[in-house]
Amino acid sequence: MNILLMGPPGAGKGTQAVVLAAELAVPHISTGDMFRQAVKEQTRLGLEAKGYMDSGALVPDGVTIGIVRERLALPDCGKGVLLDGFPRTVRQAEELDEILGGLGSRLEAALNIDVEEQALIERATGRRTCRDCGALYHLSFSPPKTAERCDTCGGPLYQREDDQDTTVKNRLRVYQEQTLPLLRYYRDKGILLEVDGNRPMAQVTESILRALRQ
Ligand code: AP5
Ligand code: MG
Ligand code: ZN
């Protein structure tokens, strides 16, 4: 099954994707994580993406579609994928349909996690990420057992560059302008599923699994 997790910045896509990918036994493909990895490794892609990411803007479609096309061609995607944060423009969505079509496959469900704006800002600004394994924490909602350290691997936790208050607000604006129209795109195709994300993480997971089963 090919599934897309959509939602505004801080909605909980990454958090839910980790659980769902394990549950469904498919790879978790996050363009945000791929870009952050490239920035960390200072590759050409990373150098190009960094400026856009730090300001809260989208990386240009051509670049983003290129890295997804390469990723989806790898053999581990044969049984399906869980996409997180891609597509987020109508052009990316159209290209994704074409890429999957070329692989003899298609997107089965686009799941939107809806969260109120004030909670999104709180979630993003309180988020901490493990530098080594990428595990997600939140200072209030999901704190690590030891301050500043990852429960899983002991790595140091850091705050994402784009999780400063003003950048988060900019990302929300970009989401409304460029990504929100995608809901219509998937509703028209009859594959949009909507989940209320204004609840604790485990309850959101339950709702997602229920929506997918139906
Ligand atoms: P990306 O990394 O995709 O960021 P995003 O979409 O802004 O989403 P986030 O990762 O911030 O939030 P999330 O929904 O994953 O929430 P999370 O689970 O972490 O993209 C970053 C940048 O890369 C973009 O701005 C752009 O520049 C570029 N980019 C990426 N994809 C692109 C594309 N397709 N095209 C162009 N450019 C692209 O949760 C947030 C926090 O809340 C965590 O601390 C978590 O613990 C907590 N939390 C989660 N769920 C709950 C809950 N139910 N209750 C309480 N707390 C919760
Ligand atoms: Mg994320
Ligand atoms: Zn870790």
PDB file of C-alpha atoms and ligand atoms in Angstrom:
ATOM      1  CA  MET A   1       0.000   0.000   0.000  1.00  0.00           C
ATOM      2  CA  ASN A   2       1.225   3.519  -0.837  1.00  0.00           C
ATOM      3  CA  ILE A   3       0.039   6.004   1.755  1.00  0.00           C
ATOM      4  CA  LEU A   4       0.589   9.717   2.156  1.00  0.00           C
ATOM      5  CA  LEU A   5       0.585  11.495   5.525  1.00  0.00           C
ATOM      6  CA  MET A   6      -0.329  15.155   5.110  1.00  0.00           C
ATOM      7  CA  GLY A   7      -0.829  17.998   7.536  1.00  0.00           C
ATOM      8  CA  PRO A   8       0.552  21.386   8.519  1.00  0.00           C
ATOM      9  CA  PRO A   9       4.009  21.818  10.082  1.00  0.00           C
ATOM     10  CA  GLY A  10       4.045  20.280  13.565  1.00  0.00           C
ATOM     11  CA  ALA A  11       0.833  18.297  13.030  1.00  0.00           C
ATOM     12  CA  GLY A  12       2.539  15.025  13.976  1.00  0.00           C
ATOM     13  CA  LYS A  13       3.310  13.507  10.566  1.00  0.00           C
ATOM     14  CA  GLY A  14       6.775  12.328  11.566  1.00  0.00           C
ATOM     15  CA  THR A  15       5.574  11.040  14.943  1.00  0.00           C
ATOM     16  CA  GLN A  16       2.756   9.012  13.400  1.00  0.00           C
ATOM     17  CA  ALA A  17       4.852   7.892  10.428  1.00  0.00           C
ATOM     18  CA  VAL A  18       7.353   6.074  12.641  1.00  0.00           C
ATOM     19  CA  VAL A  19       4.582   4.022  14.277  1.00  0.00           C
ATOM     20  CA  LEU A  20       2.658   3.410  11.044  1.00  0.00           C
ATOM     21  CA  ALA A  21       5.688   2.417   8.969  1.00  0.00           C
ATOM     22  CA  ALA A  22       6.521  -0.235  11.574  1.00  0.00           C
ATOM     23  CA  GLU A  23       2.901  -1.395  11.739  1.00  0.00           C
ATOM     24  CA  LEU A  24       2.536  -1.604   7.933  1.00  0.00           C
ATOM     25  CA  ALA A  25       6.141  -2.802   7.340  1.00  0.00           C
ATOM     26  CA  VAL A  26       6.857  -0.244   4.604  1.00  0.00           C
ATOM     27  CA  PRO A  27       9.650   2.365   4.358  1.00  0.00           C
ATOM     28  CA  HIS A  28       9.015   5.833   5.810  1.00  0.00           C
ATOM     29  CA  ILE A  29       9.978   8.433   3.210  1.00  0.00           C
ATOM     30  CA  SER A  30      10.224  11.984   4.544  1.00  0.00           C
ATOM     31  CA  THR A  31      11.565  14.648   2.192  1.00  0.00           C
ATOM     32  CA  GLY A  32      12.207  16.895   5.216  1.00  0.00           C
ATOM     33  CA  ASP A  33      14.410  14.182   6.795  1.00  0.00           C
ATOM     34  CA  MET A  34      16.182  13.613   3.464  1.00  0.00           C
ATOM     35  CA  PHE A  35      16.943  17.331   3.130  1.00  0.00           C
ATOM     36  CA  ARG A  36      18.125  17.579   6.767  1.00  0.00           C
ATOM     37  CA  GLN A  37      20.440  14.606   6.208  1.00  0.00           C
ATOM     38  CA  ALA A  38      21.851  16.299   3.101  1.00  0.00           C
ATOM     39  CA  VAL A  39      22.397  19.544   5.047  1.00  0.00           C
ATOM     40  CA  LYS A  40      24.210  17.589   7.774  1.00  0.00           C
ATOM     41  CA  GLU A  41      26.452  15.909   5.212  1.00  0.00           C
ATOM     42  CA  GLN A  42      26.971  19.234   3.379  1.00  0.00           C
ATOM     43  CA  THR A  43      26.240  17.691   0.006  1.00  0.00           C
ATOM     44  CA  ARG A  44      25.345  19.852  -2.994  1.00  0.00           C
ATOM     45  CA  LEU A  45      21.667  19.053  -2.406  1.00  0.00           C
ATOM     46  CA  GLY A  46      22.042  20.087   1.240  1.00  0.00           C
ATOM     47  CA  LEU A  47      23.705  23.375   0.362  1.00  0.00           C
ATOM     48  CA  GLU A  48      20.940  24.139  -2.106  1.00  0.00           C
ATOM     49  CA  ALA A  49      18.087  23.180   0.237  1.00  0.00           C
ATOM     50  CA  LYS A  50      19.363  24.884   3.391  1.00  0.00           C
ATOM     51  CA  GLY A  51      18.476  28.479   2.486  1.00  0.00           C
ATOM     52  CA  TYR A  52      14.890  27.561   1.628  1.00  0.00           C
ATOM     53  CA  MET A  53      14.443  25.455   4.747  1.00  0.00           C
ATOM     54  CA  ASP A  54      15.877  28.040   7.139  1.00  0.00           C
ATOM     55  CA  SER A  55      13.428  30.667   5.889  1.00  0.00           C
ATOM     56  CA  GLY A  56      10.482  28.255   5.954  1.00  0.00           C
ATOM     57  CA  ALA A  57      10.039  28.247   2.175  1.00  0.00           C
ATOM     58  CA  LEU A  58       9.610  25.140   0.042  1.00  0.00           C
ATOM     59  CA  VAL A  59      12.587  23.716  -1.818  1.00  0.00           C
ATOM     60  CA  PRO A  60      11.889  24.100  -5.585  1.00  0.00           C
ATOM     61  CA  ASP A  61       9.687  21.364  -7.079  1.00  0.00           C
ATOM     62  CA  GLY A  62      12.276  20.183  -9.614  1.00  0.00           C
ATOM     63  CA  VAL A  63      14.819  19.398  -6.888  1.00  0.00           C
ATOM     64  CA  THR A  64      12.295  17.742  -4.580  1.00  0.00           C
ATOM     65  CA  ILE A  65      10.670  15.613  -7.251  1.00  0.00           C
ATOM     66  CA  GLY A  66      14.121  14.467  -8.396  1.00  0.00           C
ATOM     67  CA  ILE A  67      15.106  13.056  -5.006  1.00  0.00           C
ATOM     68  CA  VAL A  68      11.739  11.327  -4.544  1.00  0.00           C
ATOM     69  CA  ARG A  69      11.912   9.787  -8.008  1.00  0.00           C
ATOM     70  CA  GLU A  70      15.304   8.267  -7.143  1.00  0.00           C
ATOM     71  CA  ARG A  71      14.119   7.052  -3.745  1.00  0.00           C
ATOM     72  CA  LEU A  72      10.969   5.381  -5.092  1.00  0.00           C
ATOM     73  CA  ALA A  73      13.018   3.462  -7.649  1.00  0.00           C
ATOM     74  CA  LEU A  74      14.898   1.586  -4.892  1.00  0.00           C
ATOM     75  CA  PRO A  75      13.855  -2.040  -4.377  1.00  0.00           C
ATOM     76  CA  ASP A  76      12.611  -1.625  -0.774  1.00  0.00           C
ATOM     77  CA  CYS A  77       9.691   0.473  -2.111  1.00  0.00           C
ATOM     78  CA  GLY A  78       8.217  -2.474  -3.995  1.00  0.00           C
ATOM     79  CA  LYS A  79       5.791  -3.434  -1.199  1.00  0.00           C
ATOM     80  CA  GLY A  80       4.561   0.113  -0.702  1.00  0.00           C
ATOM     81  CA  VAL A  81       5.697   3.300   1.014  1.00  0.00           C
ATOM     82  CA  LEU A  82       4.597   5.745   3.652  1.00  0.00           C
ATOM     83  CA  LEU A  83       5.179   9.270   2.358  1.00  0.00           C
ATOM     84  CA  ASP A  84       5.592  12.085   4.904  1.00  0.00           C
ATOM     85  CA  GLY A  85       5.692  15.694   3.710  1.00  0.00           C
ATOM     86  CA  PHE A  86       5.720  14.910  -0.014  1.00  0.00           C
ATOM     87  CA  PRO A  87       3.870  15.953  -2.132  1.00  0.00           C
ATOM     88  CA  ARG A  88       3.128  19.450  -0.914  1.00  0.00           C
ATOM     89  CA  THR A  89       2.341  21.267  -4.143  1.00  0.00           C
ATOM     90  CA  VAL A  90      -0.131  20.275  -6.831  1.00  0.00           C
ATOM     91  CA  ARG A  91       2.736  19.880  -9.283  1.00  0.00           C
ATOM     92  CA  GLN A  92       4.485  17.442  -6.920  1.00  0.00           C
ATOM     93  CA  ALA A  93       1.228  15.491  -6.601  1.00  0.00           C
ATOM     94  CA  GLU A  94       0.827  15.222 -10.356  1.00  0.00           C
ATOM     95  CA  GLU A  95       4.440  14.092 -10.743  1.00  0.00           C
ATOM     96  CA  LEU A  96       3.995  11.527  -7.966  1.00  0.00           C
ATOM     97  CA  ASP A  97       1.001  10.029  -9.789  1.00  0.00           C
ATOM     98  CA  GLU A  98       3.159   9.759 -12.882  1.00  0.00           C
ATOM     99  CA  ILE A  99       6.131   8.208 -11.042  1.00  0.00           C
ATOM    100  CA  LEU A 100       3.968   5.620  -9.289  1.00  0.00           C
ATOM    101  CA  GLY A 101       2.073   4.918 -12.520  1.00  0.00           C
ATOM    102  CA  GLY A 102       5.394   4.232 -14.239  1.00  0.00           C
ATOM    103  CA  LEU A 103       6.165   1.693 -11.513  1.00  0.00           C
ATOM    104  CA  GLY A 104       2.809  -0.015 -12.070  1.00  0.00           C
ATOM    105  CA  SER A 105       1.455   1.342  -8.809  1.00  0.00           C
ATOM    106  CA  ARG A 106      -0.639   4.201  -7.386  1.00  0.00           C
ATOM    107  CA  LEU A 107      -1.379   6.194  -4.231  1.00  0.00           C
ATOM    108  CA  GLU A 108      -4.128   4.470  -2.243  1.00  0.00           C
ATOM    109  CA  ALA A 109      -4.771   6.946   0.557  1.00  0.00           C
ATOM    110  CA  ALA A 110      -3.949  10.563   1.438  1.00  0.00           C
ATOM    111  CA  LEU A 111      -4.379  10.983   5.158  1.00  0.00           C
ATOM    112  CA  ASN A 112      -4.650  14.527   6.475  1.00  0.00           C
ATOM    113  CA  ILE A 113      -3.893  15.212  10.145  1.00  0.00           C
ATOM    114  CA  ASP A 114      -5.788  18.347  11.111  1.00  0.00           C
ATOM    115  CA  VAL A 115      -4.525  20.408  14.098  1.00  0.00           C
ATOM    116  CA  GLU A 116      -5.429  23.902  15.330  1.00  0.00           C
ATOM    117  CA  GLU A 117      -2.925  26.650  14.668  1.00  0.00           C
ATOM    118  CA  GLN A 118      -2.049  27.498  18.292  1.00  0.00           C
ATOM    119  CA  ALA A 119      -1.244  23.843  19.020  1.00  0.00           C
ATOM    120  CA  LEU A 120       0.922  23.643  15.889  1.00  0.00           C
ATOM    121  CA  ILE A 121       3.125  26.487  17.104  1.00  0.00           C
ATOM    122  CA  GLU A 122       3.381  24.900  20.562  1.00  0.00           C
ATOM    123  CA  ARG A 123       4.293  21.511  19.077  1.00  0.00           C
ATOM    124  CA  ALA A 124       6.905  22.851  16.688  1.00  0.00           C
ATOM    125  CA  THR A 125       8.633  25.232  19.114  1.00  0.00           C
ATOM    126  CA  GLY A 126       8.797  22.573  21.890  1.00  0.00           C
ATOM    127  CA  ARG A 127      10.044  19.823  19.593  1.00  0.00           C
ATOM    128  CA  ARG A 128      13.484  18.290  20.133  1.00  0.00           C
ATOM    129  CA  THR A 129      15.073  15.848  17.671  1.00  0.00           C
ATOM    130  CA  CYS A 130      17.868  13.321  18.227  1.00  0.00           C
ATOM    131  CA  ARG A 131      20.966  14.377  16.315  1.00  0.00           C
ATOM    132  CA  ASP A 132      22.025  10.736  15.808  1.00  0.00           C
ATOM    133  CA  CYS A 133      18.861   8.694  15.099  1.00  0.00           C
ATOM    134  CA  GLY A 134      16.220  11.364  14.370  1.00  0.00           C
ATOM    135  CA  ALA A 135      13.839  10.278  17.166  1.00  0.00           C
ATOM    136  CA  LEU A 136      11.269  12.960  18.044  1.00  0.00           C
ATOM    137  CA  TYR A 137      10.569  14.415  21.487  1.00  0.00           C
ATOM    138  CA  HIS A 138       8.604  17.309  22.907  1.00  0.00           C
ATOM    139  CA  LEU A 139       9.611  19.243  26.025  1.00  0.00           C
ATOM    140  CA  SER A 140       6.059  18.993  27.454  1.00  0.00           C
ATOM    141  CA  PHE A 141       4.171  16.303  25.523  1.00  0.00           C
ATOM    142  CA  SER A 142       6.825  13.630  25.090  1.00  0.00           C
ATOM    143  CA  PRO A 143       9.926  14.520  27.131  1.00  0.00           C
ATOM    144  CA  PRO A 144      13.052  12.310  27.123  1.00  0.00           C
ATOM    145  CA  LYS A 145      13.782  10.347  30.316  1.00  0.00           C
ATOM    146  CA  THR A 146      17.136  12.148  30.684  1.00  0.00           C
ATOM    147  CA  ALA A 147      17.243  15.856  29.808  1.00  0.00           C
ATOM    148  CA  GLU A 148      18.746  16.596  26.370  1.00  0.00           C
ATOM    149  CA  ARG A 149      19.451  12.878  25.640  1.00  0.00           C
ATOM    150  CA  CYS A 150      17.705  10.402  23.343  1.00  0.00           C
ATOM    151  CA  ASP A 151      15.980   7.477  25.143  1.00  0.00           C
ATOM    152  CA  THR A 152      16.755   5.115  22.270  1.00  0.00           C
ATOM    153  CA  CYS A 153      20.400   5.809  21.397  1.00  0.00           C
ATOM    154  CA  GLY A 154      21.677   8.295  24.001  1.00  0.00           C
ATOM    155  CA  GLY A 155      22.416  10.874  21.259  1.00  0.00           C
ATOM    156  CA  PRO A 156      22.164  14.626  21.913  1.00  0.00           C
ATOM    157  CA  LEU A 157      18.824  16.344  21.276  1.00  0.00           C
ATOM    158  CA  TYR A 158      18.681  19.569  19.271  1.00  0.00           C
ATOM    159  CA  GLN A 159      16.114  22.122  18.203  1.00  0.00           C
ATOM    160  CA  ARG A 160      15.544  22.341  14.448  1.00  0.00           C
ATOM    161  CA  GLU A 161      16.701  25.625  12.863  1.00  0.00           C
ATOM    162  CA  ASP A 162      13.252  26.119  11.366  1.00  0.00           C
ATOM    163  CA  ASP A 163      11.442  25.673  14.704  1.00  0.00           C
ATOM    164  CA  GLN A 164      11.987  29.282  15.837  1.00  0.00           C
ATOM    165  CA  ASP A 165       8.684  31.075  16.389  1.00  0.00           C
ATOM    166  CA  THR A 166       8.890  33.404  13.353  1.00  0.00           C
ATOM    167  CA  THR A 167      10.009  30.631  10.971  1.00  0.00           C
ATOM    168  CA  VAL A 168       7.207  28.352  12.171  1.00  0.00           C
ATOM    169  CA  LYS A 169       4.703  31.115  11.366  1.00  0.00           C
ATOM    170  CA  ASN A 170       6.217  31.486   7.918  1.00  0.00           C
ATOM    171  CA  ARG A 171       5.992  27.720   7.345  1.00  0.00           C
ATOM    172  CA  LEU A 172       2.329  27.837   8.323  1.00  0.00           C
ATOM    173  CA  ARG A 173       1.721  30.591   5.770  1.00  0.00           C
ATOM    174  CA  VAL A 174       3.535  28.648   3.057  1.00  0.00           C
ATOM    175  CA  TYR A 175       1.456  25.577   3.973  1.00  0.00           C
ATOM    176  CA  GLN A 176      -1.809  27.501   3.575  1.00  0.00           C
ATOM    177  CA  GLU A 177      -0.814  28.984   0.238  1.00  0.00           C
ATOM    178  CA  GLN A 178       0.880  26.027  -1.446  1.00  0.00           C
ATOM    179  CA  THR A 179      -0.112  22.784   0.274  1.00  0.00           C
ATOM    180  CA  LEU A 180      -3.704  23.283   1.404  1.00  0.00           C
ATOM    181  CA  PRO A 181      -4.975  23.155  -2.230  1.00  0.00           C
ATOM    182  CA  LEU A 182      -3.783  19.528  -2.287  1.00  0.00           C
ATOM    183  CA  LEU A 183      -6.646  18.484  -0.012  1.00  0.00           C
ATOM    184  CA  ARG A 184      -9.019  19.312  -2.844  1.00  0.00           C
ATOM    185  CA  TYR A 185      -6.815  17.414  -5.316  1.00  0.00           C
ATOM    186  CA  TYR A 186      -7.066  14.214  -3.264  1.00  0.00           C
ATOM    187  CA  ARG A 187     -10.709  14.737  -2.299  1.00  0.00           C
ATOM    188  CA  ASP A 188     -11.559  14.926  -6.004  1.00  0.00           C
ATOM    189  CA  LYS A 189      -9.726  11.628  -6.518  1.00  0.00           C
ATOM    190  CA  GLY A 190     -11.761  10.081  -3.685  1.00  0.00           C
ATOM    191  CA  ILE A 191      -8.726   9.045  -1.601  1.00  0.00           C
ATOM    192  CA  LEU A 192      -8.655  11.785   1.063  1.00  0.00           C
ATOM    193  CA  LEU A 193      -9.022  10.593   4.684  1.00  0.00           C
ATOM    194  CA  GLU A 194      -9.251  13.139   7.490  1.00  0.00           C
ATOM    195  CA  VAL A 195      -8.169  12.607  11.070  1.00  0.00           C
ATOM    196  CA  ASP A 196      -8.515  14.918  14.082  1.00  0.00           C
ATOM    197  CA  GLY A 197      -4.948  15.479  15.306  1.00  0.00           C
ATOM    198  CA  ASN A 198      -5.916  17.637  18.302  1.00  0.00           C
ATOM    199  CA  ARG A 199      -5.617  14.659  20.647  1.00  0.00           C
ATOM    200  CA  PRO A 200      -2.882  12.623  22.348  1.00  0.00           C
ATOM    201  CA  MET A 201      -0.517  10.751  20.029  1.00  0.00           C
ATOM    202  CA  ALA A 202      -1.832   7.230  20.709  1.00  0.00           C
ATOM    203  CA  GLN A 203      -5.422   8.283  20.004  1.00  0.00           C
ATOM    204  CA  VAL A 204      -4.392   9.852  16.709  1.00  0.00           C
ATOM    205  CA  THR A 205      -2.610   6.611  15.740  1.00  0.00           C
ATOM    206  CA  GLU A 206      -5.774   4.630  16.554  1.00  0.00           C
ATOM    207  CA  SER A 207      -7.892   6.910  14.329  1.00  0.00           C
ATOM    208  CA  ILE A 208      -5.426   6.657  11.462  1.00  0.00           C
ATOM    209  CA  LEU A 209      -5.364   2.858  11.584  1.00  0.00           C
ATOM    210  CA  ARG A 210      -9.156   2.757  11.766  1.00  0.00           C
ATOM    211  CA  ALA A 211      -9.489   5.120   8.781  1.00  0.00           C
ATOM    212  CA  LEU A 212      -7.040   3.016   6.748  1.00  0.00           C
ATOM    213  CA  ARG A 213      -8.854  -0.242   7.520  1.00  0.00           C
ATOM    214  CA  GLN A 214     -12.171   1.148   6.249  1.00  0.00           C
TER     215      GLN A 214
HETATM  216  P1  AP5 B   1       9.373  18.824   7.084  1.00  0.00           P
HETATM  217  O1  AP5 B   1      10.489  18.230   7.823  1.00  0.00           O
HETATM  218  O2  AP5 B   1       8.479  17.963   6.314  1.00  0.00           O
HETATM  219  O3  AP5 B   1       8.555  19.742   8.080  1.00  0.00           O
HETATM  220  P2  AP5 B   1       6.990  20.077   8.193  1.00  0.00           P
HETATM  221  O4  AP5 B   1       6.085  19.619   7.155  1.00  0.00           O
HETATM  222  O5  AP5 B   1       6.981  21.521   8.442  1.00  0.00           O
HETATM  223  O6  AP5 B   1       6.527  19.227   9.372  1.00  0.00           O
HETATM  224  P3  AP5 B   1       7.261  18.949  10.683  1.00  0.00           P
HETATM  225  O7  AP5 B   1       8.310  17.925  10.499  1.00  0.00           O
HETATM  226  O8  AP5 B   1       7.688  20.266  11.299  1.00  0.00           O
HETATM  227  O9  AP5 B   1       6.062  18.427  11.602  1.00  0.00           O
HETATM  228  P4  AP5 B   1       5.434  16.990  11.723  1.00  0.00           P
HETATM  229  O10 AP5 B   1       4.059  17.056  11.205  1.00  0.00           O
HETATM  230  O11 AP5 B   1       6.340  15.938  11.214  1.00  0.00           O
HETATM  231  O12 AP5 B   1       5.329  16.904  13.307  1.00  0.00           O
HETATM  232  P5  AP5 B   1       6.138  15.985  14.363  1.00  0.00           P
HETATM  233  O13 AP5 B   1       5.690  14.586  14.302  1.00  0.00           O
HETATM  234  O14 AP5 B   1       7.594  16.263  14.299  1.00  0.00           O
HETATM  235  O15 AP5 B   1       9.953  19.922   6.074  1.00  0.00           O
HETATM  236  C1  AP5 B   1      10.939  20.821   6.500  1.00  0.00           C
HETATM  237  C2  AP5 B   1      11.361  21.710   5.342  1.00  0.00           C
HETATM  238  O16 AP5 B   1      11.945  20.914   4.304  1.00  0.00           O
HETATM  239  C3  AP5 B   1      10.221  22.470   4.644  1.00  0.00           C
HETATM  240  O17 AP5 B   1       9.909  23.682   5.311  1.00  0.00           O
HETATM  241  C4  AP5 B   1      10.811  22.685   3.250  1.00  0.00           C
HETATM  242  O18 AP5 B   1      11.750  23.730   3.252  1.00  0.00           O
HETATM  243  C5  AP5 B   1      11.546  21.372   3.021  1.00  0.00           C
HETATM  244  N1  AP5 B   1      10.673  20.368   2.397  1.00  0.00           N
HETATM  245  C6  AP5 B   1      10.289  19.170   2.923  1.00  0.00           C
HETATM  246  N2  AP5 B   1       9.476  18.512   2.085  1.00  0.00           N
HETATM  247  C7  AP5 B   1       9.316  19.302   0.996  1.00  0.00           C
HETATM  248  C8  AP5 B   1       8.564  19.191  -0.209  1.00  0.00           C
HETATM  249  N3  AP5 B   1       7.800  18.119  -0.445  1.00  0.00           N
HETATM  250  N4  AP5 B   1       8.628  20.204  -1.099  1.00  0.00           N
HETATM  251  C9  AP5 B   1       9.408  21.285  -0.878  1.00  0.00           C
HETATM  252  N5  AP5 B   1      10.125  21.467   0.252  1.00  0.00           N
HETATM  253  C10 AP5 B   1      10.085  20.484   1.190  1.00  0.00           C
HETATM  254  O19 AP5 B   1       5.550  16.599  15.734  1.00  0.00           O
HETATM  255  C11 AP5 B   1       5.860  17.920  16.141  1.00  0.00           C
HETATM  256  C12 AP5 B   1       6.050  17.943  17.671  1.00  0.00           C
HETATM  257  O20 AP5 B   1       4.794  17.709  18.293  1.00  0.00           O
HETATM  258  C13 AP5 B   1       6.997  16.873  18.211  1.00  0.00           C
HETATM  259  O21 AP5 B   1       7.731  17.423  19.273  1.00  0.00           O
HETATM  260  C14 AP5 B   1       6.070  15.769  18.713  1.00  0.00           C
HETATM  261  O22 AP5 B   1       6.632  15.078  19.813  1.00  0.00           O
HETATM  262  C15 AP5 B   1       4.829  16.556  19.130  1.00  0.00           C
HETATM  263  N6  AP5 B   1       3.572  15.848  18.860  1.00  0.00           N
HETATM  264  C16 AP5 B   1       3.264  15.055  17.806  1.00  0.00           C
HETATM  265  N7  AP5 B   1       1.998  14.583  17.889  1.00  0.00           N
HETATM  266  C17 AP5 B   1       1.485  15.104  19.047  1.00  0.00           C
HETATM  267  C18 AP5 B   1       0.223  14.986  19.708  1.00  0.00           C
HETATM  268  N8  AP5 B   1      -0.786  14.249  19.187  1.00  0.00           N
HETATM  269  N9  AP5 B   1       0.051  15.648  20.868  1.00  0.00           N
HETATM  270  C19 AP5 B   1       1.066  16.401  21.400  1.00  0.00           C
HETATM  271  N10 AP5 B   1       2.278  16.548  20.835  1.00  0.00           N
HETATM  272  C20 AP5 B   1       2.493  15.912  19.666  1.00  0.00           C
HETATM  273 MG    MG B   2       8.209  15.914  10.231  1.00  0.00          MG
HETATM  274 ZN    ZN B   3      18.567   8.828  19.095  1.00  0.00          ZN
END
